[in-house]
Amino acid sequence: MNTVNRIFIPMVLIGLITAGIIWACGENPAILAEAFSNTFFSPFGLGYTIYYATPLIFTGLSVALCFHAGLFNIGAEGQLLWGSIAIVAVSHHFSQLPVFLAIPLGIILAALAGALWGLIPGYLKAYRGSHEVVVTILLNFIATTWVGYLILYPLKNPNTQSAETEIISSTYFIPKFSNAFSWFGTELFRTTPANLSFFIALFCALLAHLILYRSALGYEWRAMGTNFTAARFAGIRTRTQTLCLFVISGAFAGLVGVNEVMGSEHKVIEGFSPGYGFSGIAVALVAENNPLGIIASAFLFGGLQTFARELEFLSDNISKDISIVLQAILLIFIACRPWLAKRLLKQRGESHD
Amino acid sequence: MIDFINSTLRFATPLIFASMGGLLCERAGIATICIEGIILVSAFTSAAFDYYSSSPWLSLGAALLVGGVFMLLHAFLTVRVKSDPIISAITVNLLASGMTPLLMKLLFSNSTNTPSLPQENRFLPVFIPFLSSFPIIRHFSNHLSLVYLAILLPFVIQITLTNTRWGLRLIAAGDGPEALVTSGVSLNHTRFVALFLGGCLMAFSGSYLAIGHSSQFIRDMSAGRGFIALAAIIIGKWQPIPTLVACVFFGFTDALQIELQSSEMLNLILPAQFIQSLPYVISLVVLVFAMGRAKPPLAIGQTSR
Amino acid sequence: MTLPFLQFDRVSKNFNGNSANTLVSFEVQQGSFHGIVGENGAGKSTIMKILYGVHSPDSGTILLNGISTQFNNPNQAIRAGIGMVHQHFKLVPTLSVWENIILGHEPTSLFIPKTNLLATIQQLQNDFGFSLDLEEKVETLPVGQQQQVEILKLLFRKARILILDEPTAVLTPQESEVLLNRLLQLKKQQKTIILITHKLREILEFTDTVTIMRQGKVVATESTASLDEHKLATLMMGRDRQVPVTSQRSFEPQTAVLEVSSLSTKSRKGLQLRNLSLNVAAGEIVGIAGIEGQGQEELVQVLTQLKSFSGHIKMLGEDLLNFTAYQNRQRGFGVIPPDRQKNGLILPFTNEYNLILGHHWEKPFQGLGCLSFPHIRQFAQDQLKHFDVRPCHPDLSTATLSGGNQQKIIIAREASDRVRFLLACHPSRGVDIGAMEFFHEHFRKLRAEGAGILLISSDLDELRTLSDRILVIRNGAFIAEKAASNWTLPDLGLCMTGTES
């Protein structure tokens, strides 16, 4: 019931606000219905939603794990860049590997690259007492510029003017849904970039869920996040765990590259991420940091993105950036909810007197 | 050399405005990582307003108002609703980065940039005759008025903080909120005002970028300056004058980068991207190694455990 | 002087069903130095906070100059001429002395007229005999001078009644002397002083009248001249009850479970431990008595490895630092922390999760890193039943339990049968008599089984019933040690409060 509330009410709210915006933009709100049905009732829309939801699951997990221990990871954006470029780099050097080696290697290196970039804020937070928020923000920019260099020089695709890397070797390709379905003789999800790395995301969510709620490690993290002093008193090594969390969070964020590079684009395009790292914060907040809930809220946000794409397609006045605005409105709503509830309660109490 | 110094000043100006605005907010005890978003909305506002009104000063006024109002959203979320300042600031940033292209598309049917403005509708360099009579300073006497303002601003802020009762209360709101409350001053009111004014100052930065430094608003044109400004505040240890120095230094790296980009030779040895990342790397290194534990205003330290 | 200046008339206050003040009535004369004395939790601070407008009374009235008064917030109290110096100073550390003094009462001019203000404050300093450097930053001042800033702040606001809550708790003896003499001077200038303290010497030497409180009630209000130390101590502690102090030790203790020698800590601010030496043998309960904040907390932090120290500590026969805090737990070290909600429990967690905190890597609670829920559940059920925690549900959030039952969870976890050295801090604080007796019985059983217990408590009865030996800690050092049976309650009280050592 509660989860229904958490997802459903925001969706209705978003619907209303979007209708308002569309109306204000001088468009017929009826296109809302068309965009909605294109998004949610067509395999094409669903394919895109899955494609957008996959990275959001990864970054949502990355943020949520840290949140559970009371830490802020705003660095998913940088971590996912390293994860993506690592795949291109490994394919550049080992282009002849057979599929059964190439795919695991790509996945592992993407995770590893993200983890290494997560190691920096983790170390600085745990052992130098630096503020993880400022550090991760700075690291995001450093990652953008340095990865930008790799895209433009060592790994550049010489055959094009645009800022993108070479195409990875085909042994690293993760099959798209369309390919997978065509093995069964259907054409479902054709032309959408949805790919099997979605299942890696699902697996990660499940894994995160198990670690958090079923393992001694997750127990320690949640203890740290709920009552830091008591956790320290009980002998939990909070520094080691902080480091460990940032590394794991980084690895999750790095896996975004698997969806983007191995799954759909097969190359890294400069600026490909429309802020997956920051959206991950919204995803985690809506799901109250529950890994399985993150799957649902990633679908909400992924759907939002597809929906915005459809709107842009159907209208001359609306750009797909409306999805970012809607995300922000959703966040404001979530932030205000306890306060609103308190005020409503107060008013009701007063009217009783 | 003279050109280089002038270029440094031009690049430092938006950083100074942004960091001074941020400094006010942070000194009032509210962590403010949404400078970036405020720069964006104010830059867009002034470019769009200028397009219709053809008056740079009116556009600046509109930008100040919008910047202030956006910071009021941050103030509302953190002070009134008591939500986490980091999440609140990220929300403001998201809103800004989504809203600007959305409105741009709506108003100008183009979601990447606003129409280019004619020269006469932008801020123009102000030639100061007084300065021009001195031998060396003469070379630095042909800047936009905002540049002069930016250099004066940290000193004004310094005096405001130390010599007015408003400044006193602002510092108390950040360093000893309990003391302020027991002294009978409204903490919320102090913080609301500080954040609004801080937003206005940040808006100067956006205006400068859009209708001073260039002639249009371009999508994501703040390009991380809000975060650099934040780093400058931290490196300046939340003091106006040291923050000014940090801003000028970052302006210097910007100018350097432009300089180096034009020389092919150097670009081969040291690609532009690395110089681009220099402000961030330096901030990080200073933050971690040179300063030890940064000592933010006490109330900020508390919200982040 | 017939009409009392300040009068409390049957004031009562409850916090969540616990009564903090019951029918408190006493009077304070204008221009007098009035002391309020009592043990921790006697309700001294609460009654003053009611006067100051921090809390509102449930019933009863406060009369100021014969007029019934109730302040809704401290600002109103300040405007009425009442000022309070809290135990924790409310100053802005980064501002200078004069800025702190004028904060909230600045003149309305564009720039602060610094020279004028400095002259005004300097005049105030001269009038009342202060000599602070007004330009100095507050954070650089020693604690004693920070307190003077607080007092000056009140005088600047023209306060007539000054309330000081345990002002000497944070001061060195010399600073205390200076402060109290200064207060005497203020009294001579027609200010009314109300001093909350538990140090008997301060009351006897400086006050005119004194109100003695115990368990939220006024025991007596007397002229100080009619009292002596012994009488005051007896009034404060209650009658010298004959607690059954029996040496229940079943055998002569031999092996030491804790050996501390020349333990010292360094800290820039606050209290330091100074050269502590202490042994706890297996089968022995050693009590540590002391007014709160005399170094007990630091000692706990050192033993739980949260604070660095110099000196030697051997726990369970090995150097403390040879193992991590976690490993020491496995070796049989249990801690009942001083604040169960802050340090001992993760309140939103379930009972079963709280029962394994600090032991969660042990078998059978986990295997291969996975928590083994059936085993945890089984263990939790056994423990909850054994320690009679109600309601006895392993998957109920600990936050929903009463204080006594929360404490039982901690004791079930920390003082299990395996424990060989137990550090117990205020184990029965805030629990009912039944639970307390249950805990005491449990500790005695542990002792009989050969565990060593170090008991830190502010409940002197508890210390005397349980302990074999009692040490008194004051200002970071042990100042006395005797067998428990050789301490009388007034002796102990006097030694703790520092009138006699």
Short mmCIF file of N, CA and C in Angstrom, two decimals, chain A residues 6 13 285 328-344, chain B residues 72-84 87-88 91:
data_model
loop_
_atom_site.label_atom_id
_atom_site.label_comp_id
_atom_site.label_asym_id
_atom_site.label_seq_id
_atom_site.Cartn_x
_atom_site.Cartn_y
_atom_site.Cartn_z
N ARG A 6 3.68 5.68 -2.72
CA ARG A 6 4.92 6.39 -3.05
C ARG A 6 5.09 6.57 -4.54
N LEU A 13 0.51 13.30 -9.62
CA LEU A 13 0.96 14.68 -9.45
C LEU A 13 1.72 15.15 -10.69
N LEU A 285 15.79 8.33 -3.48
CA LEU A 285 14.91 8.98 -2.51
C LEU A 285 13.48 8.48 -2.64
N ALA A 328 12.71 17.37 -10.64
CA ALA A 328 12.94 18.34 -9.57
C ALA A 328 11.66 18.60 -8.79
N ILE A 329 10.55 18.71 -9.52
CA ILE A 329 9.28 18.94 -8.83
C ILE A 329 8.95 17.77 -7.91
N LEU A 330 9.24 16.58 -8.42
CA LEU A 330 9.02 15.39 -7.60
C LEU A 330 9.85 15.45 -6.32
N LEU A 331 11.11 15.86 -6.46
CA LEU A 331 11.98 15.95 -5.29
C LEU A 331 11.46 16.97 -4.28
N ILE A 332 10.97 18.11 -4.81
CA ILE A 332 10.43 19.12 -3.91
C ILE A 332 9.23 18.55 -3.16
N PHE A 333 8.41 17.85 -3.89
CA PHE A 333 7.24 17.24 -3.29
C PHE A 333 7.64 16.27 -2.18
N ILE A 334 8.64 15.44 -2.45
CA ILE A 334 9.08 14.46 -1.45
C ILE A 334 9.65 15.17 -0.23
N ALA A 335 10.42 16.24 -0.49
CA ALA A 335 11.03 16.96 0.63
C ALA A 335 9.96 17.59 1.50
N CYS A 336 8.90 18.09 0.86
CA CYS A 336 7.88 18.83 1.62
C CYS A 336 6.90 17.90 2.31
N ARG A 337 6.89 16.62 1.90
CA ARG A 337 5.80 15.78 2.38
C ARG A 337 5.68 15.70 3.90
N PRO A 338 6.79 15.42 4.63
CA PRO A 338 6.63 15.36 6.09
C PRO A 338 6.10 16.67 6.67
N TRP A 339 6.57 17.75 6.07
CA TRP A 339 6.17 19.07 6.56
C TRP A 339 4.70 19.31 6.27
N LEU A 340 4.27 18.96 5.04
CA LEU A 340 2.87 19.11 4.67
C LEU A 340 1.98 18.27 5.58
N ALA A 341 2.42 17.03 5.80
CA ALA A 341 1.63 16.12 6.63
C ALA A 341 1.44 16.71 8.01
N LYS A 342 2.53 17.29 8.55
CA LYS A 342 2.47 17.87 9.88
C LYS A 342 1.49 19.05 9.91
N ARG A 343 1.56 19.84 8.85
CA ARG A 343 0.69 21.02 8.82
C ARG A 343 -0.78 20.61 8.71
N LEU A 344 -1.02 19.62 7.85
CA LEU A 344 -2.39 19.16 7.68
C LEU A 344 -2.94 18.62 9.00
N LEU B 72 15.35 31.50 -2.53
CA LEU B 72 14.29 31.40 -1.53
C LEU B 72 13.69 29.99 -1.51
N LEU B 73 13.67 29.35 -2.68
CA LEU B 73 13.22 27.96 -2.71
C LEU B 73 14.15 27.10 -1.85
N HIS B 74 15.45 27.32 -2.05
CA HIS B 74 16.44 26.59 -1.23
C HIS B 74 16.24 26.92 0.25
N ALA B 75 15.99 28.19 0.53
CA ALA B 75 15.79 28.61 1.92
C ALA B 75 14.54 27.95 2.49
N PHE B 76 13.47 27.94 1.67
CA PHE B 76 12.23 27.32 2.14
C PHE B 76 12.46 25.85 2.47
N LEU B 77 13.12 25.15 1.55
CA LEU B 77 13.32 23.70 1.75
C LEU B 77 14.22 23.41 2.95
N THR B 78 15.25 24.22 3.14
CA THR B 78 16.19 23.90 4.23
C THR B 78 15.75 24.49 5.56
N VAL B 79 15.30 25.75 5.54
CA VAL B 79 15.00 26.42 6.80
C VAL B 79 13.61 26.06 7.30
N ARG B 80 12.63 26.14 6.41
CA ARG B 80 11.25 25.93 6.84
C ARG B 80 10.92 24.45 6.90
N VAL B 81 11.15 23.74 5.79
CA VAL B 81 10.81 22.32 5.73
C VAL B 81 11.88 21.47 6.42
N LYS B 82 13.05 22.06 6.64
CA LYS B 82 14.15 21.39 7.31
C LYS B 82 14.59 20.13 6.56
N SER B 83 14.54 20.20 5.23
CA SER B 83 15.04 19.05 4.49
C SER B 83 16.56 19.19 4.37
N ASP B 84 17.19 18.13 3.95
CA ASP B 84 18.65 18.14 3.88
C ASP B 84 19.14 19.18 2.87
N ILE B 87 20.34 17.73 -0.56
CA ILE B 87 19.28 17.28 -1.45
C ILE B 87 18.52 18.48 -2.00
N SER B 88 18.27 19.44 -1.13
CA SER B 88 17.56 20.64 -1.56
C SER B 88 18.33 21.34 -2.67
N THR B 91 18.15 19.56 -5.90
CA THR B 91 16.85 19.82 -6.50
C THR B 91 16.85 21.14 -7.27
#
